[in-house]
């Protein structure tokens, strides 16, 4: 990496790392972002990170000063008022906005600022709300106010088509594609205007044009000369609309590296969120509003702090003259506002221009390297959205790269697969559409029918449906911040190369999923080639608690008798698992079949808990939903629930699946005898009834773990129990189980449901009574056991319960350690 960094610095050294600042990037990162050690944070477009020095300053300030409610005249109130005035001026200075022309209105964020404009704008039936297709949902939401007041709404595509440096002030700079007008029906409520203005002064209607300074999807920076073109009537998209145009800039993303210069581009409204700029505080933003535009806003609601006088029992209210006080409801978040100065202190020290150059150097470098990534067949790995589609050679881009990844055969890697693997590598990034549906559809090539069919197929924001009908439904986004480093960039590129770039495969490349079909047997009854035996049996009575090993165990319709027949439900109705409650792993379980009892122990409980597994409980609750399935459950007494609550340190309810329910079906060729549908058996399993793990596969995994940790780190080894299997077999070849379709153990027959998709739960283990979370073994498994977004290890089995045909009754069968296992691949 050292040689690469040297080459990087030769190209970008004048811009990277704040060479003119008191502290360079390496010193800044080491001193103020120690918590990032071992982590690569690349979601600065979502939220950048606060520095430790910044938070130390905030804490010292709050511990040293008294700030009171500003709506008073006490010393503490006056201190707050002075602080608010100073903070407003600091925000205006950041946007180069003169206090004579603009006011800073504090809000709970950029979204609240946009909402304030939408609900207070003087819409009329002659108004038009126009916005670029690349806009955040919070900007799109303004159209609800416009349409509800009878105005027209319209989305436009704006594309720069020539070099802006050669055509200052020309309307031909932009190619505008206008989408169809949107308008509500004539029955819309248009009569409720008695207490508000319908039109602007002099009877002229007002229109609003909204665009982002930087698209939060692609990173495309919009040319801010749009502001002057629109306001001067020289913009093609607005020239056909009568009335006066006002301009709103969503600067939530763009102002992190290039805040709009309002002296040069005098927009009427600009919104921002401060956590996007310097991490803290969240829940605080601002509306920077031109004085003239503010006077046109019609705010209906009044509250504490917004009125000069009001009378409770008659219709009398006189609002204050101050724009800020009229538009800010109640008491502003003055303690959060007090912390703004320490965020701006960082920006002022580094300078915004240096931050822009620093982040641009990383973005340019990574984008180029990503575009160079090729599969072994020379096909591109990365499809990057934004700049490549533009006709402008040097289109300005923010420190954001949004992309999807393709396999060697041209199919897509799902963005959730990318996110999952990135998490294993300690890389934090963002996936989806980023609340920007217009840009998402535009860059992914999704038509209206695609979007509707995706929704009808069950896809909604933030879900796992990343590929539908062969097309991505979203993308992967990385974004750099002022504290990002070259090492962050290289870790990302290394991750992409190792996880997604195919290379020429030799004959002996290891045990990839479904690489070779193992000819174990010719049919169900033939003798197996190798001597495969059942090595261990483990029962897990309570979901996510410890299991216990046995030498032999009976089978029931749902698999191993009593396996995962109980679980714990949280006070909010959620199902508790080790992923949510690691303390579950400390609860040991044991079932004594002769006594008919379940025994439980916890290091946090003095007494053991004994529960009868034979008695019928009188407590019967309603159906419970567990991972999309409905179950009828039995619950226990308060004494039992209290024991478990003490054991895991939170309120919970212990419950058991009620008696089995079956659906009937017929088996062809067996005199229409009824069969049991194993999937309808009520037990708290995720997928298959049993999990089988192969000891030889464990050995191969451990050899890979050992070789990957030959860098002086502690050797990582796992045993079969890390995977919580019911059955462990030995005597096969590594991953031979991948190809098994069926198997029998003694006189019990099982059907394979396919590979088990592993999650980060296998990375949890106990050490000295503490639950430890690591990246292994899932990270290593991901490097060679990945198929279509799933990381497979072990196979899931369903028990084919036999019935005595003469008596048509279930015959209880047992499996025992040491029995031979006969698999079939047919």
Coordinates of C-alpha atoms in Angstrom, one line a residue, residues 249-654:
X249 CA -32.2 25.3 -2.8
X250 CA -31.9 22.0 -0.8
X251 CA -28.3 22.4 0.4
X252 CA -28.5 19.6 2.9
X253 CA -25.9 17.5 1.0
X254 CA -24.1 20.2 -1.0
X255 CA -23.3 22.5 1.8
X256 CA -20.9 20.0 3.4
X257 CA -18.2 20.9 0.9
X258 CA -19.6 23.8 -1.1
X259 CA -22.3 25.9 0.6
X260 CA -24.2 28.1 -1.9
X261 CA -22.8 31.6 -2.1
X262 CA -26.0 33.6 -1.7
X263 CA -24.3 36.9 -2.6
X264 CA -23.7 35.5 -6.1
X265 CA -26.7 33.2 -6.3
X266 CA -29.4 34.9 -4.3
X267 CA -31.9 32.1 -3.8
X268 CA -35.1 32.9 -1.8
X269 CA -34.9 29.8 0.4
X270 CA -32.0 27.6 1.4
X271 CA -32.2 24.6 3.8
X272 CA -29.5 22.7 5.7
X273 CA -29.0 20.2 8.5
X274 CA -25.9 20.7 10.7
X275 CA -25.2 17.1 11.4
X276 CA -24.4 16.7 7.7
X277 CA -21.7 19.4 8.0
X278 CA -20.0 18.4 11.3
X279 CA -21.8 15.5 12.8
X280 CA -23.3 17.1 15.9
X281 CA -25.9 18.2 16.8
X282 CA -28.6 16.1 15.2
X283 CA -32.1 17.4 15.1
X284 CA -31.1 20.9 14.2
X285 CA -31.2 22.7 10.9
X286 CA -31.9 26.0 9.4
X287 CA -34.0 27.8 6.8
X288 CA -32.0 30.7 5.3
X289 CA -34.7 32.9 3.9
X290 CA -34.5 36.2 2.0
X291 CA -36.3 39.0 3.8
X292 CA -38.6 39.8 0.9
X293 CA -39.5 36.1 0.5
X294 CA -40.1 35.7 4.3
X295 CA -42.6 38.6 4.2
X296 CA -44.7 36.6 1.7
X297 CA -45.0 33.5 3.8
X298 CA -48.3 33.0 5.4
X299 CA -47.9 31.2 8.7
X300 CA -51.2 30.3 10.3
X301 CA -50.2 28.7 13.5
X302 CA -48.9 30.7 16.4
X303 CA -47.2 29.5 19.6
X304 CA -45.1 30.6 22.5
X305 CA -42.5 33.0 21.3
X306 CA -44.1 33.9 18.0
X307 CA -46.7 36.4 19.2
X308 CA -46.4 39.9 20.7
X309 CA -49.9 39.6 22.3
X310 CA -52.9 37.3 22.3
X311 CA -56.2 37.0 24.1
X312 CA -57.4 33.6 25.2
X313 CA -61.2 34.0 24.9
X314 CA -61.6 36.2 21.8
X315 CA -60.1 36.1 18.3
X316 CA -57.2 38.4 18.9
X317 CA -53.5 37.8 18.1
X318 CA -50.7 40.1 17.1
X319 CA -47.6 38.3 15.8
X320 CA -44.1 39.6 16.3
X321 CA -42.3 41.5 13.7
X322 CA -39.1 39.5 13.8
X323 CA -39.0 36.9 10.9
X324 CA -37.2 34.4 13.1
X325 CA -39.6 34.7 15.9
X326 CA -42.7 34.4 13.7
X327 CA -41.4 31.3 11.9
X328 CA -39.8 29.5 14.8
X329 CA -42.4 27.7 17.0
X330 CA -41.9 27.7 20.7
X331 CA -38.5 27.6 22.3
X332 CA -35.7 26.7 19.9
X333 CA -33.2 24.0 20.8
X334 CA -30.9 26.5 22.3
X335 CA -28.4 24.1 23.9
X336 CA -27.9 22.4 20.5
X337 CA -27.6 25.8 18.9
X338 CA -24.9 26.6 21.5
X339 CA -22.8 23.8 20.2
X340 CA -22.8 25.0 16.5
X341 CA -19.8 27.3 17.2
X342 CA -17.6 24.3 17.9
X343 CA -18.6 22.6 14.7
X344 CA -17.9 25.7 12.7
X345 CA -14.6 26.0 14.6
X346 CA -13.4 22.8 12.8
X347 CA -14.6 24.0 9.4
X348 CA -13.0 27.4 9.8
X349 CA -9.7 25.8 10.9
X350 CA -9.5 23.5 7.9
X351 CA -11.4 25.9 5.6
X352 CA -14.3 24.7 3.4
X353 CA -12.2 24.9 0.2
X354 CA -9.6 22.6 1.7
X355 CA -12.3 20.2 2.8
X356 CA -13.7 20.2 -0.8
X357 CA -10.3 19.6 -2.3
X358 CA -9.5 16.8 0.2
X359 CA -12.7 14.9 -0.3
X360 CA -12.6 15.4 -4.1
X361 CA -9.1 13.9 -4.3
X362 CA -10.3 10.7 -2.6
X363 CA -13.5 10.6 -4.7
X364 CA -11.7 11.1 -8.0
X365 CA -9.1 8.4 -7.1
X366 CA -11.6 5.8 -6.0
X367 CA -14.0 6.4 -8.9
X368 CA -11.1 5.9 -11.4
X369 CA -10.0 2.7 -9.7
X370 CA -13.5 1.4 -9.6
X371 CA -14.0 2.0 -13.3
X372 CA -10.8 0.1 -13.9
X373 CA -12.0 -3.1 -12.1
X374 CA -12.5 -5.9 -14.6
X375 CA -13.6 -9.5 -14.3
X376 CA -11.4 -12.2 -15.9
X377 CA -13.5 -11.9 -19.1
X378 CA -12.7 -8.1 -19.2
X379 CA -16.3 -7.2 -18.2
X380 CA -16.7 -4.2 -16.0
X381 CA -17.4 -4.9 -12.3
X382 CA -18.7 -1.4 -11.3
X383 CA -21.5 0.5 -12.9
X384 CA -21.2 4.1 -11.6
X385 CA -24.1 6.5 -11.8
X386 CA -23.9 10.2 -12.5
X387 CA -20.9 11.6 -14.2
X388 CA -20.5 9.0 -16.9
X389 CA -23.9 9.7 -18.3
X390 CA -23.2 13.5 -18.7
X391 CA -22.2 15.2 -21.9
X392 CA -20.2 17.8 -19.9
X393 CA -16.6 16.5 -19.6
X394 CA -15.8 18.2 -16.3
X395 CA -19.2 18.0 -14.6
X396 CA -18.8 18.9 -11.0
X397 CA -19.4 16.0 -8.6
X398 CA -19.5 15.9 -4.8
X399 CA -17.6 13.5 -2.7
X400 CA -20.1 10.7 -3.4
X401 CA -20.0 7.6 -5.6
X402 CA -23.1 5.6 -6.2
X403 CA -22.9 2.3 -8.0
X404 CA -24.0 -1.3 -8.5
X405 CA -21.9 -4.3 -9.1
X406 CA -22.1 -6.9 -11.9
X407 CA -21.0 -10.5 -12.0
X408 CA -18.9 -12.0 -14.7
X409 CA -22.1 -13.3 -16.5
X410 CA -23.7 -9.8 -16.5
X411 CA -26.1 -10.4 -13.7
X412 CA -26.3 -8.0 -10.7
X413 CA -25.0 -8.4 -7.2
X414 CA -27.8 -7.3 -4.9
X415 CA -27.0 -4.2 -2.9
X416 CA -28.0 -6.0 0.3
X417 CA -25.3 -8.6 -0.4
X418 CA -22.8 -5.8 -0.8
X419 CA -23.9 -4.1 2.4
X420 CA -23.8 -7.4 4.3
X421 CA -20.3 -8.2 3.1
X422 CA -19.1 -4.7 3.7
X423 CA -20.3 -4.9 7.3
X424 CA -18.2 -8.0 7.8
X425 CA -15.2 -6.1 6.5
X426 CA -15.9 -3.2 8.9
X427 CA -17.0 -0.9 6.1
X428 CA -20.0 1.3 6.7
X429 CA -21.8 2.4 3.6
X430 CA -25.4 3.1 2.4
X431 CA -27.7 1.2 0.2
X432 CA -31.1 1.7 -1.4
X433 CA -32.5 4.8 -3.1
X434 CA -31.6 7.2 -0.3
X435 CA -35.0 8.8 -0.3
X436 CA -34.5 10.1 -3.8
X437 CA -37.0 8.2 -6.0
X438 CA -36.6 10.4 -9.0
X439 CA -32.8 10.0 -9.3
X440 CA -33.0 6.3 -8.4
X441 CA -35.5 5.6 -11.2
X442 CA -33.5 7.9 -13.6
X443 CA -30.1 6.3 -13.1
X444 CA -31.3 2.7 -12.7
X445 CA -33.6 3.0 -15.8
X446 CA -36.7 2.1 -13.9
X447 CA -40.0 2.9 -15.7
X448 CA -43.2 3.8 -13.9
X449 CA -44.5 0.2 -14.6
X450 CA -41.3 -1.1 -13.1
X451 CA -41.8 0.9 -10.0
X452 CA -45.4 -0.1 -9.6
X453 CA -44.7 -3.8 -10.2
X454 CA -41.8 -3.7 -7.7
X455 CA -44.2 -2.2 -5.1
X456 CA -46.9 -4.8 -6.0
X457 CA -44.2 -7.5 -5.6
X458 CA -43.7 -6.3 -2.0
X459 CA -40.8 -3.9 -2.4
X460 CA -40.8 -0.9 -0.1
X461 CA -38.1 1.4 1.2
X462 CA -35.4 -0.2 3.3
X463 CA -36.3 -3.8 2.6
X464 CA -34.2 -6.6 1.3
X465 CA -35.8 -6.8 -2.2
X466 CA -32.7 -5.6 -4.0
X467 CA -33.2 -7.4 -7.3
X468 CA -36.6 -7.8 -9.0
X469 CA -37.1 -9.1 -12.5
X470 CA -33.4 -9.0 -13.1
X471 CA -33.1 -5.3 -12.3
X472 CA -31.6 -3.5 -9.2
X473 CA -34.2 -1.7 -7.1
X474 CA -31.5 0.5 -5.5
X475 CA -27.8 1.1 -5.4
X476 CA -24.7 1.2 -3.2
X477 CA -23.5 4.7 -2.1
X478 CA -20.1 5.6 -0.6
X479 CA -19.3 9.2 0.5
X480 CA -16.3 10.8 2.0
X481 CA -16.0 13.4 4.8
X482 CA -13.4 15.8 6.0
X483 CA -11.8 13.1 8.2
X484 CA -11.7 10.4 5.5
X485 CA -8.3 9.1 4.6
X486 CA -6.4 7.4 1.8
X487 CA -6.4 4.2 3.9
X488 CA -10.2 4.3 4.0
X489 CA -10.2 4.5 0.2
X490 CA -7.8 1.6 -0.2
X491 CA -9.8 -0.6 2.2
X492 CA -12.9 -0.1 0.1
X493 CA -11.0 -0.9 -3.1
X494 CA -9.5 -4.0 -1.5
X495 CA -12.9 -5.1 -0.4
X496 CA -14.4 -4.8 -3.9
X497 CA -11.4 -6.6 -5.5
X498 CA -11.6 -9.5 -3.0
X499 CA -15.3 -9.9 -2.8
X500 CA -16.7 -9.2 -6.3
X501 CA -14.0 -9.4 -8.9
X502 CA -13.8 -12.9 -10.5
X503 CA -10.4 -14.2 -11.5
X504 CA -9.3 -17.1 -13.7
X505 CA -10.2 -20.3 -11.8
X506 CA -7.7 -23.2 -11.7
X507 CA -8.7 -26.9 -11.3
X508 CA -7.9 -27.0 -7.6
X509 CA -9.5 -23.8 -6.3
X510 CA -11.0 -25.1 -3.1
X511 CA -14.5 -26.0 -2.3
X512 CA -16.8 -23.4 -3.9
X513 CA -20.5 -23.8 -3.6
X514 CA -21.8 -26.3 -6.1
X515 CA -18.5 -26.6 -7.9
X516 CA -18.4 -30.3 -8.3
X517 CA -21.1 -32.9 -8.0
X518 CA -20.0 -35.7 -5.7
X519 CA -21.1 -39.1 -6.9
X520 CA -21.9 -40.5 -3.5
X521 CA -24.6 -42.9 -4.3
X522 CA -26.6 -44.0 -7.4
X523 CA -30.0 -44.1 -5.7
X524 CA -31.7 -44.2 -2.3
X525 CA -30.8 -47.9 -1.6
X526 CA -27.3 -48.2 -2.9
X527 CA -24.3 -48.4 -0.6
X528 CA -22.5 -45.2 0.1
X529 CA -18.8 -45.0 -1.0
X530 CA -17.4 -43.4 2.2
X531 CA -18.2 -44.3 5.8
X532 CA -20.3 -41.4 7.0
X533 CA -21.5 -41.6 10.6
X534 CA -23.6 -39.5 13.0
X535 CA -21.1 -38.0 15.4
X536 CA -23.3 -35.8 17.7
X537 CA -26.9 -34.8 18.4
X538 CA -27.8 -31.5 20.0
X539 CA -31.3 -30.3 21.1
X540 CA -32.1 -26.6 21.6
X541 CA -35.4 -26.5 23.5
X542 CA -35.5 -22.7 23.9
X543 CA -34.7 -20.7 20.8
X544 CA -31.3 -18.9 21.1
X545 CA -30.5 -20.5 24.4
X546 CA -27.8 -23.2 24.9
X547 CA -28.5 -26.7 23.6
X548 CA -27.6 -30.0 25.2
X549 CA -26.0 -33.1 23.7
X550 CA -27.4 -36.6 23.8
X551 CA -26.4 -40.0 22.6
X552 CA -29.9 -40.7 21.2
X553 CA -33.1 -38.8 20.8
X554 CA -36.6 -39.5 19.5
X555 CA -38.0 -37.9 16.3
X556 CA -41.4 -36.2 16.1
X557 CA -43.3 -34.8 13.2
X558 CA -41.5 -31.5 13.5
X559 CA -38.0 -33.0 13.6
X560 CA -36.2 -33.7 16.9
X561 CA -38.7 -33.9 19.7
X562 CA -38.9 -30.7 21.8
X563 CA -36.3 -28.9 19.6
X564 CA -37.0 -25.1 19.6
X565 CA -40.4 -25.6 21.1
X566 CA -40.0 -22.6 23.5
X567 CA -39.0 -19.0 23.0
X568 CA -38.9 -15.7 24.8
X569 CA -40.9 -12.7 23.7
X570 CA -40.0 -9.1 24.7
X571 CA -42.3 -6.7 26.4
X572 CA -42.9 -5.0 23.1
X573 CA -44.0 -8.2 21.4
X574 CA -40.6 -8.8 19.7
X575 CA -39.0 -12.2 19.5
X576 CA -35.8 -12.3 21.5
X577 CA -32.8 -13.9 19.9
X578 CA -29.0 -13.8 20.6
X579 CA -28.6 -11.2 18.0
X580 CA -30.7 -8.8 20.1
X581 CA -30.1 -10.3 23.6
X582 CA -26.6 -12.0 23.8
X583 CA -27.4 -12.9 27.4
X584 CA -29.6 -15.8 26.1
X585 CA -26.4 -17.7 25.2
X586 CA -25.7 -18.0 28.9
X587 CA -28.9 -20.0 29.7
X588 CA -28.2 -23.7 29.8
X589 CA -31.0 -26.2 29.0
X590 CA -31.6 -29.9 29.6
X591 CA -34.6 -32.2 29.1
X592 CA -35.0 -35.4 31.1
X593 CA -37.4 -37.6 29.1
X594 CA -38.1 -40.0 32.0
X595 CA -39.0 -37.2 34.4
X596 CA -40.7 -35.2 31.7
X597 CA -39.0 -32.0 32.8
X598 CA -37.1 -29.1 31.2
X599 CA -34.3 -27.8 33.4
X600 CA -32.8 -24.3 33.0
X601 CA -29.8 -22.6 34.6
X602 CA -28.5 -19.1 34.4
X603 CA -25.4 -17.5 36.1
X604 CA -27.6 -14.6 37.0
X605 CA -30.2 -16.8 38.9
X606 CA -29.5 -18.5 42.2
X607 CA -32.1 -21.3 41.6
X608 CA -32.5 -23.7 38.7
X609 CA -35.8 -23.6 36.9
X610 CA -37.8 -26.8 36.4
X611 CA -40.7 -26.9 33.9
X612 CA -42.9 -29.8 33.2
X613 CA -43.1 -30.7 29.5
X614 CA -46.0 -33.0 30.0
X615 CA -48.7 -31.0 31.8
X616 CA -51.2 -29.0 29.8
X617 CA -51.0 -25.4 30.6
X618 CA -54.0 -23.4 31.4
X619 CA -52.6 -20.1 30.2
X620 CA -53.5 -19.9 26.5
X621 CA -52.6 -16.7 24.6
X622 CA -53.7 -15.5 21.3
X623 CA -51.7 -16.2 18.1
X624 CA -48.2 -14.9 18.0
X625 CA -46.3 -13.9 14.8
X626 CA -42.7 -15.2 14.6
X627 CA -40.8 -14.2 11.4
X628 CA -44.0 -13.9 9.3
X629 CA -45.6 -17.2 10.6
X630 CA -48.6 -17.3 13.0
X631 CA -48.3 -19.6 16.0
X632 CA -50.8 -20.5 18.7
X633 CA -48.8 -20.5 21.9
X634 CA -49.1 -21.4 25.6
X635 CA -47.7 -19.1 28.2
X636 CA -46.4 -19.5 31.7
X637 CA -46.9 -18.1 35.2
X638 CA -45.4 -14.8 36.4
X639 CA -42.9 -16.8 38.5
X640 CA -41.4 -18.4 35.3
X641 CA -41.4 -15.1 33.4
X642 CA -39.6 -13.4 36.3
X643 CA -36.9 -16.0 36.3
X644 CA -36.2 -15.4 32.6
X645 CA -36.4 -11.7 33.1
X646 CA -33.7 -11.9 35.8
X647 CA -31.6 -14.2 33.6
X648 CA -31.5 -11.8 30.6
X649 CA -31.9 -8.5 32.4
X650 CA -35.1 -7.4 30.7
X651 CA -38.9 -8.1 30.9
X652 CA -40.0 -11.0 28.8
X653 CA -42.6 -13.7 28.5
X654 CA -41.8 -17.4 28.1

